[in-house]
Short mmCIF file of C-alpha atoms and ligand atoms in Angstrom, two decimals:
data_model
loop_
_atom_site.label_atom_id
_atom_site.label_comp_id
_atom_site.label_asym_id
_atom_site.label_seq_id
_atom_site.Cartn_x
_atom_site.Cartn_y
_atom_site.Cartn_z
CA MET A 1 14.07 -20.11 19.57
CA LYS A 2 10.48 -19.76 18.43
CA PHE A 3 8.95 -21.84 15.64
CA PHE A 4 6.17 -20.29 13.55
CA LEU A 5 4.12 -22.21 11.02
CA ASP A 6 4.01 -20.58 7.59
CA SER A 7 0.50 -21.55 6.51
CA ALA A 8 -3.14 -20.54 6.26
CA HIS A 9 -4.43 -24.12 6.38
CA VAL A 10 -6.44 -24.32 9.61
CA HIS A 11 -6.06 -28.09 9.95
CA GLU A 12 -2.25 -27.79 9.62
CA ILE A 13 -2.12 -25.03 12.21
CA GLU A 14 -4.25 -27.08 14.64
CA ARG A 15 -1.94 -30.09 14.16
CA ALA A 16 1.20 -28.00 14.58
CA LEU A 17 -0.21 -26.52 17.79
CA THR A 18 -1.06 -29.94 19.17
CA MET A 19 2.09 -31.74 18.05
CA TRP A 20 4.78 -29.09 18.36
CA ASP A 21 3.22 -26.30 20.40
CA ILE A 22 4.17 -23.85 17.66
CA ASP A 23 4.69 -20.29 18.82
CA GLY A 24 2.82 -18.48 16.07
CA VAL A 25 1.75 -18.38 12.44
CA THR A 26 2.76 -16.40 9.39
CA THR A 27 0.43 -16.11 6.43
CA ASN A 28 0.88 -14.51 3.04
CA PRO A 29 -1.33 -14.12 -0.06
CA ARG A 30 -0.09 -17.44 -1.46
CA HIS A 31 -1.07 -19.33 1.69
CA VAL A 32 -4.45 -17.61 1.90
CA GLN A 33 -5.20 -18.43 -1.74
CA ALA A 34 -4.20 -22.07 -1.10
CA SER A 35 -6.62 -22.28 1.85
CA GLY A 36 -9.50 -21.96 -0.62
CA LYS A 37 -11.27 -19.53 1.72
CA PRO A 38 -11.89 -15.76 1.52
CA PHE A 39 -9.11 -13.67 3.10
CA LEU A 40 -11.10 -12.19 6.01
CA ALA A 41 -12.80 -15.51 6.82
CA VAL A 42 -9.60 -17.52 7.02
CA ILE A 43 -7.53 -15.02 8.98
CA GLN A 44 -10.30 -14.70 11.57
CA GLU A 45 -10.55 -18.48 11.81
CA ILE A 46 -6.80 -18.65 12.42
CA GLY A 47 -6.92 -15.75 14.89
CA ALA A 48 -9.57 -17.60 16.91
CA LEU A 49 -7.19 -20.56 17.37
CA PHE A 50 -4.82 -18.26 19.27
CA ALA A 51 -7.37 -16.29 21.29
CA GLY A 52 -6.29 -15.88 24.89
CA THR A 53 -2.63 -16.61 24.12
CA ASP A 54 0.28 -14.24 23.49
CA LYS A 55 1.18 -16.06 20.26
CA THR A 56 1.06 -14.01 17.09
CA VAL A 57 -0.51 -14.44 13.66
CA SER A 58 1.08 -12.37 10.89
CA VAL A 59 -1.41 -11.17 8.28
CA GLU A 60 -0.42 -9.28 5.18
CA VAL A 61 -2.02 -6.12 3.82
CA ASN A 62 -3.10 -5.95 0.18
CA PRO A 63 0.20 -6.18 -1.75
CA HIS A 64 -1.10 -3.68 -4.31
CA HIS A 65 -0.87 -0.79 -1.83
CA THR A 66 1.81 1.73 -2.77
CA LYS A 67 1.01 4.41 -0.18
CA ALA A 68 1.74 4.22 3.54
CA GLU A 69 -1.67 5.74 4.33
CA ALA A 70 -3.47 2.92 2.47
CA MET A 71 -1.37 0.30 4.27
CA VAL A 72 -2.11 1.93 7.62
CA ALA A 73 -5.85 2.14 6.96
CA GLU A 74 -6.06 -1.56 6.10
CA ALA A 75 -3.72 -2.50 8.95
CA LEU A 76 -5.97 -0.76 11.49
CA THR A 77 -8.99 -2.70 10.21
CA LEU A 78 -7.09 -6.01 10.36
CA ALA A 79 -5.55 -5.35 13.78
CA ALA A 80 -9.02 -4.67 15.19
CA LEU A 81 -10.05 -8.24 14.30
CA SER A 82 -7.67 -9.96 16.71
CA PRO A 83 -5.18 -8.86 19.39
CA ASN A 84 -2.91 -11.65 18.11
CA PHE A 85 -2.49 -10.10 14.67
CA VAL A 86 0.82 -8.61 13.60
CA ILE A 87 0.55 -6.75 10.31
CA LYS A 88 2.83 -7.74 7.46
CA LEU A 89 4.07 -4.84 5.37
CA PRO A 90 6.36 -4.97 2.34
CA ALA A 91 9.95 -3.69 2.53
CA THR A 92 9.21 -0.68 0.33
CA GLU A 93 9.60 3.00 1.17
CA ALA A 94 5.87 3.20 1.92
CA GLY A 95 6.08 0.02 4.00
CA PHE A 96 8.90 1.44 6.13
CA LYS A 97 6.89 4.59 6.78
CA ALA A 98 3.79 2.56 7.63
CA ILE A 99 5.75 0.72 10.34
CA ALA A 100 6.30 3.95 12.27
CA LEU A 101 2.77 5.22 11.71
CA LEU A 102 1.34 1.96 13.01
CA LYS A 103 3.73 1.77 15.95
CA ALA A 104 2.52 5.22 17.04
CA GLN A 105 -0.97 3.69 17.23
CA GLY A 106 0.19 0.59 19.11
CA ILE A 107 -0.01 -1.76 16.11
CA ARG A 108 2.76 -4.30 15.64
CA SER A 109 4.25 -4.89 12.19
CA ASN A 110 6.24 -7.60 10.44
CA LEU A 111 8.41 -6.28 7.62
CA THR A 112 8.26 -8.91 4.88
CA LEU A 113 10.10 -9.51 1.60
CA VAL A 114 13.43 -8.55 3.19
CA PHE A 115 16.52 -9.65 1.27
CA SER A 116 19.32 -7.52 2.74
CA ALA A 117 20.63 -6.35 6.09
CA ALA A 118 20.20 -2.75 4.92
CA GLN A 119 16.45 -3.30 4.51
CA ALA A 120 16.33 -4.96 7.92
CA LEU A 121 18.18 -2.06 9.55
CA GLN A 122 15.65 0.42 8.20
CA ALA A 123 12.79 -1.77 9.46
CA MET A 124 14.36 -1.87 12.94
CA ARG A 125 14.91 1.91 12.98
CA MET A 126 11.27 2.47 12.12
CA GLY A 127 10.16 0.19 14.96
CA ALA A 128 9.13 -3.10 13.31
CA PHE A 129 8.06 -5.81 15.76
CA TYR A 130 9.42 -8.52 13.42
CA VAL A 131 11.73 -8.36 10.44
CA SER A 132 11.49 -11.24 7.97
CA PRO A 133 14.53 -12.02 5.80
CA PHE A 134 13.51 -14.57 3.12
CA VAL A 135 16.33 -17.09 3.08
CA GLY A 136 14.83 -19.75 0.79
CA TRP A 137 14.28 -17.35 -2.08
CA LYS A 138 17.76 -15.90 -1.61
CA GLU A 139 19.43 -19.30 -1.60
CA SER A 140 17.46 -20.34 -4.71
CA ASN A 141 18.93 -17.24 -6.34
CA GLY A 142 22.42 -18.57 -5.61
CA GLU A 143 23.01 -16.18 -2.71
CA GLU A 144 24.56 -17.10 0.61
CA ILE A 145 22.21 -16.59 3.59
CA VAL A 146 24.11 -17.03 6.85
CA SER A 147 26.06 -13.77 6.74
CA MET A 148 22.85 -11.80 6.14
CA ILE A 149 21.20 -13.32 9.23
CA GLU A 150 24.35 -12.75 11.31
CA GLU A 151 24.52 -9.13 10.17
CA ILE A 152 20.86 -8.48 10.99
CA VAL A 153 21.24 -10.02 14.46
CA ALA A 154 24.47 -8.06 15.07
CA ILE A 155 22.86 -4.76 14.01
CA ARG A 156 19.88 -5.44 16.26
CA ASP A 157 22.15 -6.18 19.22
CA ASN A 158 24.61 -3.30 18.52
CA TYR A 159 21.83 -0.74 18.74
CA ASP A 160 19.54 -2.55 21.14
CA PHE A 161 16.58 -2.50 18.76
CA SER A 162 13.55 -4.37 20.10
CA THR A 163 12.76 -6.03 16.73
CA GLU A 164 12.75 -9.84 16.62
CA VAL A 165 14.55 -11.48 13.70
CA LEU A 166 12.10 -13.87 12.00
CA VAL A 167 13.88 -15.97 9.40
CA ALA A 168 11.32 -16.77 6.69
CA ALA A 169 10.83 -18.91 3.59
CA VAL A 170 12.81 -21.66 5.32
CA ARG A 171 13.00 -24.77 3.15
CA ASN A 172 14.84 -27.41 5.21
CA GLY A 173 16.27 -28.40 8.56
CA ARG A 174 19.72 -27.16 7.60
CA GLN A 175 18.38 -23.62 7.17
CA ILE A 176 16.61 -23.87 10.55
CA VAL A 177 19.95 -24.77 12.15
CA GLU A 178 21.78 -22.00 10.29
CA ALA A 179 19.21 -19.48 11.51
CA ALA A 180 19.55 -20.78 15.08
CA VAL A 181 23.38 -20.67 15.05
CA ALA A 182 23.28 -17.15 13.62
CA GLY A 183 21.13 -16.06 16.56
CA ALA A 184 17.72 -15.57 14.90
CA ASP A 185 14.79 -15.32 17.31
CA ILE A 186 12.25 -17.16 15.16
CA VAL A 187 12.01 -19.34 12.07
CA THR A 188 8.86 -19.73 10.03
CA ALA A 189 8.47 -22.74 7.77
CA GLY A 190 5.83 -24.94 6.21
CA PHE A 191 4.39 -28.00 7.92
CA ALA A 192 6.39 -30.47 5.79
CA VAL A 193 9.65 -28.62 6.47
CA PHE A 194 9.22 -28.96 10.25
CA GLN A 195 8.04 -32.56 9.90
CA GLU A 196 11.13 -33.48 7.86
CA SER A 197 13.46 -31.53 10.14
CA PHE A 198 12.41 -33.66 13.12
CA ASP A 199 13.28 -36.82 11.19
CA HIS A 200 16.42 -38.51 9.89
CA PRO A 201 16.50 -41.69 7.75
CA TYR A 202 18.96 -43.34 10.14
CA THR A 203 16.51 -42.98 13.03
CA GLY A 204 14.14 -45.37 11.24
CA VAL A 205 16.97 -47.66 10.15
CA GLY A 206 18.33 -47.76 13.70
CA LEU A 207 14.93 -48.40 15.22
CA ALA A 208 14.32 -51.36 12.87
CA ARG A 209 17.76 -52.74 13.74
CA PHE A 210 17.14 -52.45 17.49
CA GLN A 211 13.68 -54.01 17.11
CA SER A 212 15.30 -57.01 15.43
CA PHE A 213 17.83 -57.47 18.26
CA TRP A 214 15.06 -56.92 20.81
CA ASP A 215 13.00 -59.70 19.19
CA GLN A 216 15.97 -62.10 19.35
CA THR A 217 16.60 -61.49 23.07
CA PRO A 218 14.71 -63.09 26.01
CA TYR A 219 13.22 -60.43 28.28
CA ASP A 220 13.81 -62.28 31.54
C1 E4P B 301 7.01 -15.57 5.65
O1 E4P B 301 6.51 -14.87 6.49
C2 E4P B 301 6.44 -15.82 4.35
O2 E4P B 301 5.06 -16.07 4.48
C3 E4P B 301 7.01 -16.96 3.61
O3 E4P B 301 8.08 -17.55 4.23
C4 E4P B 301 7.20 -16.61 2.17
O4 E4P B 301 7.81 -17.56 1.41
P1 E4P B 301 7.13 -18.79 0.71
O5 E4P B 301 5.66 -18.53 0.56
O6 E4P B 301 7.81 -18.89 -0.60
O7 E4P B 301 7.43 -19.92 1.62
#
């Protein structure tokens, strides 16, 4: 299973690459705004970190676009900046159409803001490279998430679509595990979510306990 970092903070991405060998990055307008840098500057800085690798960086088109042609025009400009870029498009009618138009030109897309298996199916039919169901938002809305991931994976496998299932807006280690058990290909989460998921309070408690016994025992 691949782990993507959901961030546009260059220092976080560098740390995640060094510490966890993350497999890619997803950005969105919120992350870019939080980076404090202009959009084009920060995505190019992130793209440069992955130059020469086959890891991907998802970058989102202007969310105000309502026409597929406008999405495609911006996507072509963005894709020309880095071979690692995968273009994020919204799960709207225009976004679905843009997937196919971009695929015809060899540009990979990541269908974002997906909240149902029906949306994911349409993305796969149109040839999306990634489909991103947002589980954190869905769970915050009181909705169950596992069956949606299972359905998306089953649909992909039933029809042999090439789309990878990228479970997004992941908020904790439990959701990472649920995505993995359901057969997702990728999870994307923030730095703190991964950091916490690699930890458990009992690990620290146990280590302190063993250190105490170690200190009370002669070595030879
Ligand atoms: C995924 O690709 C999105 O960038 C992300 O998970 C969106 O959710 P968030 O910004 O609320 O985490």
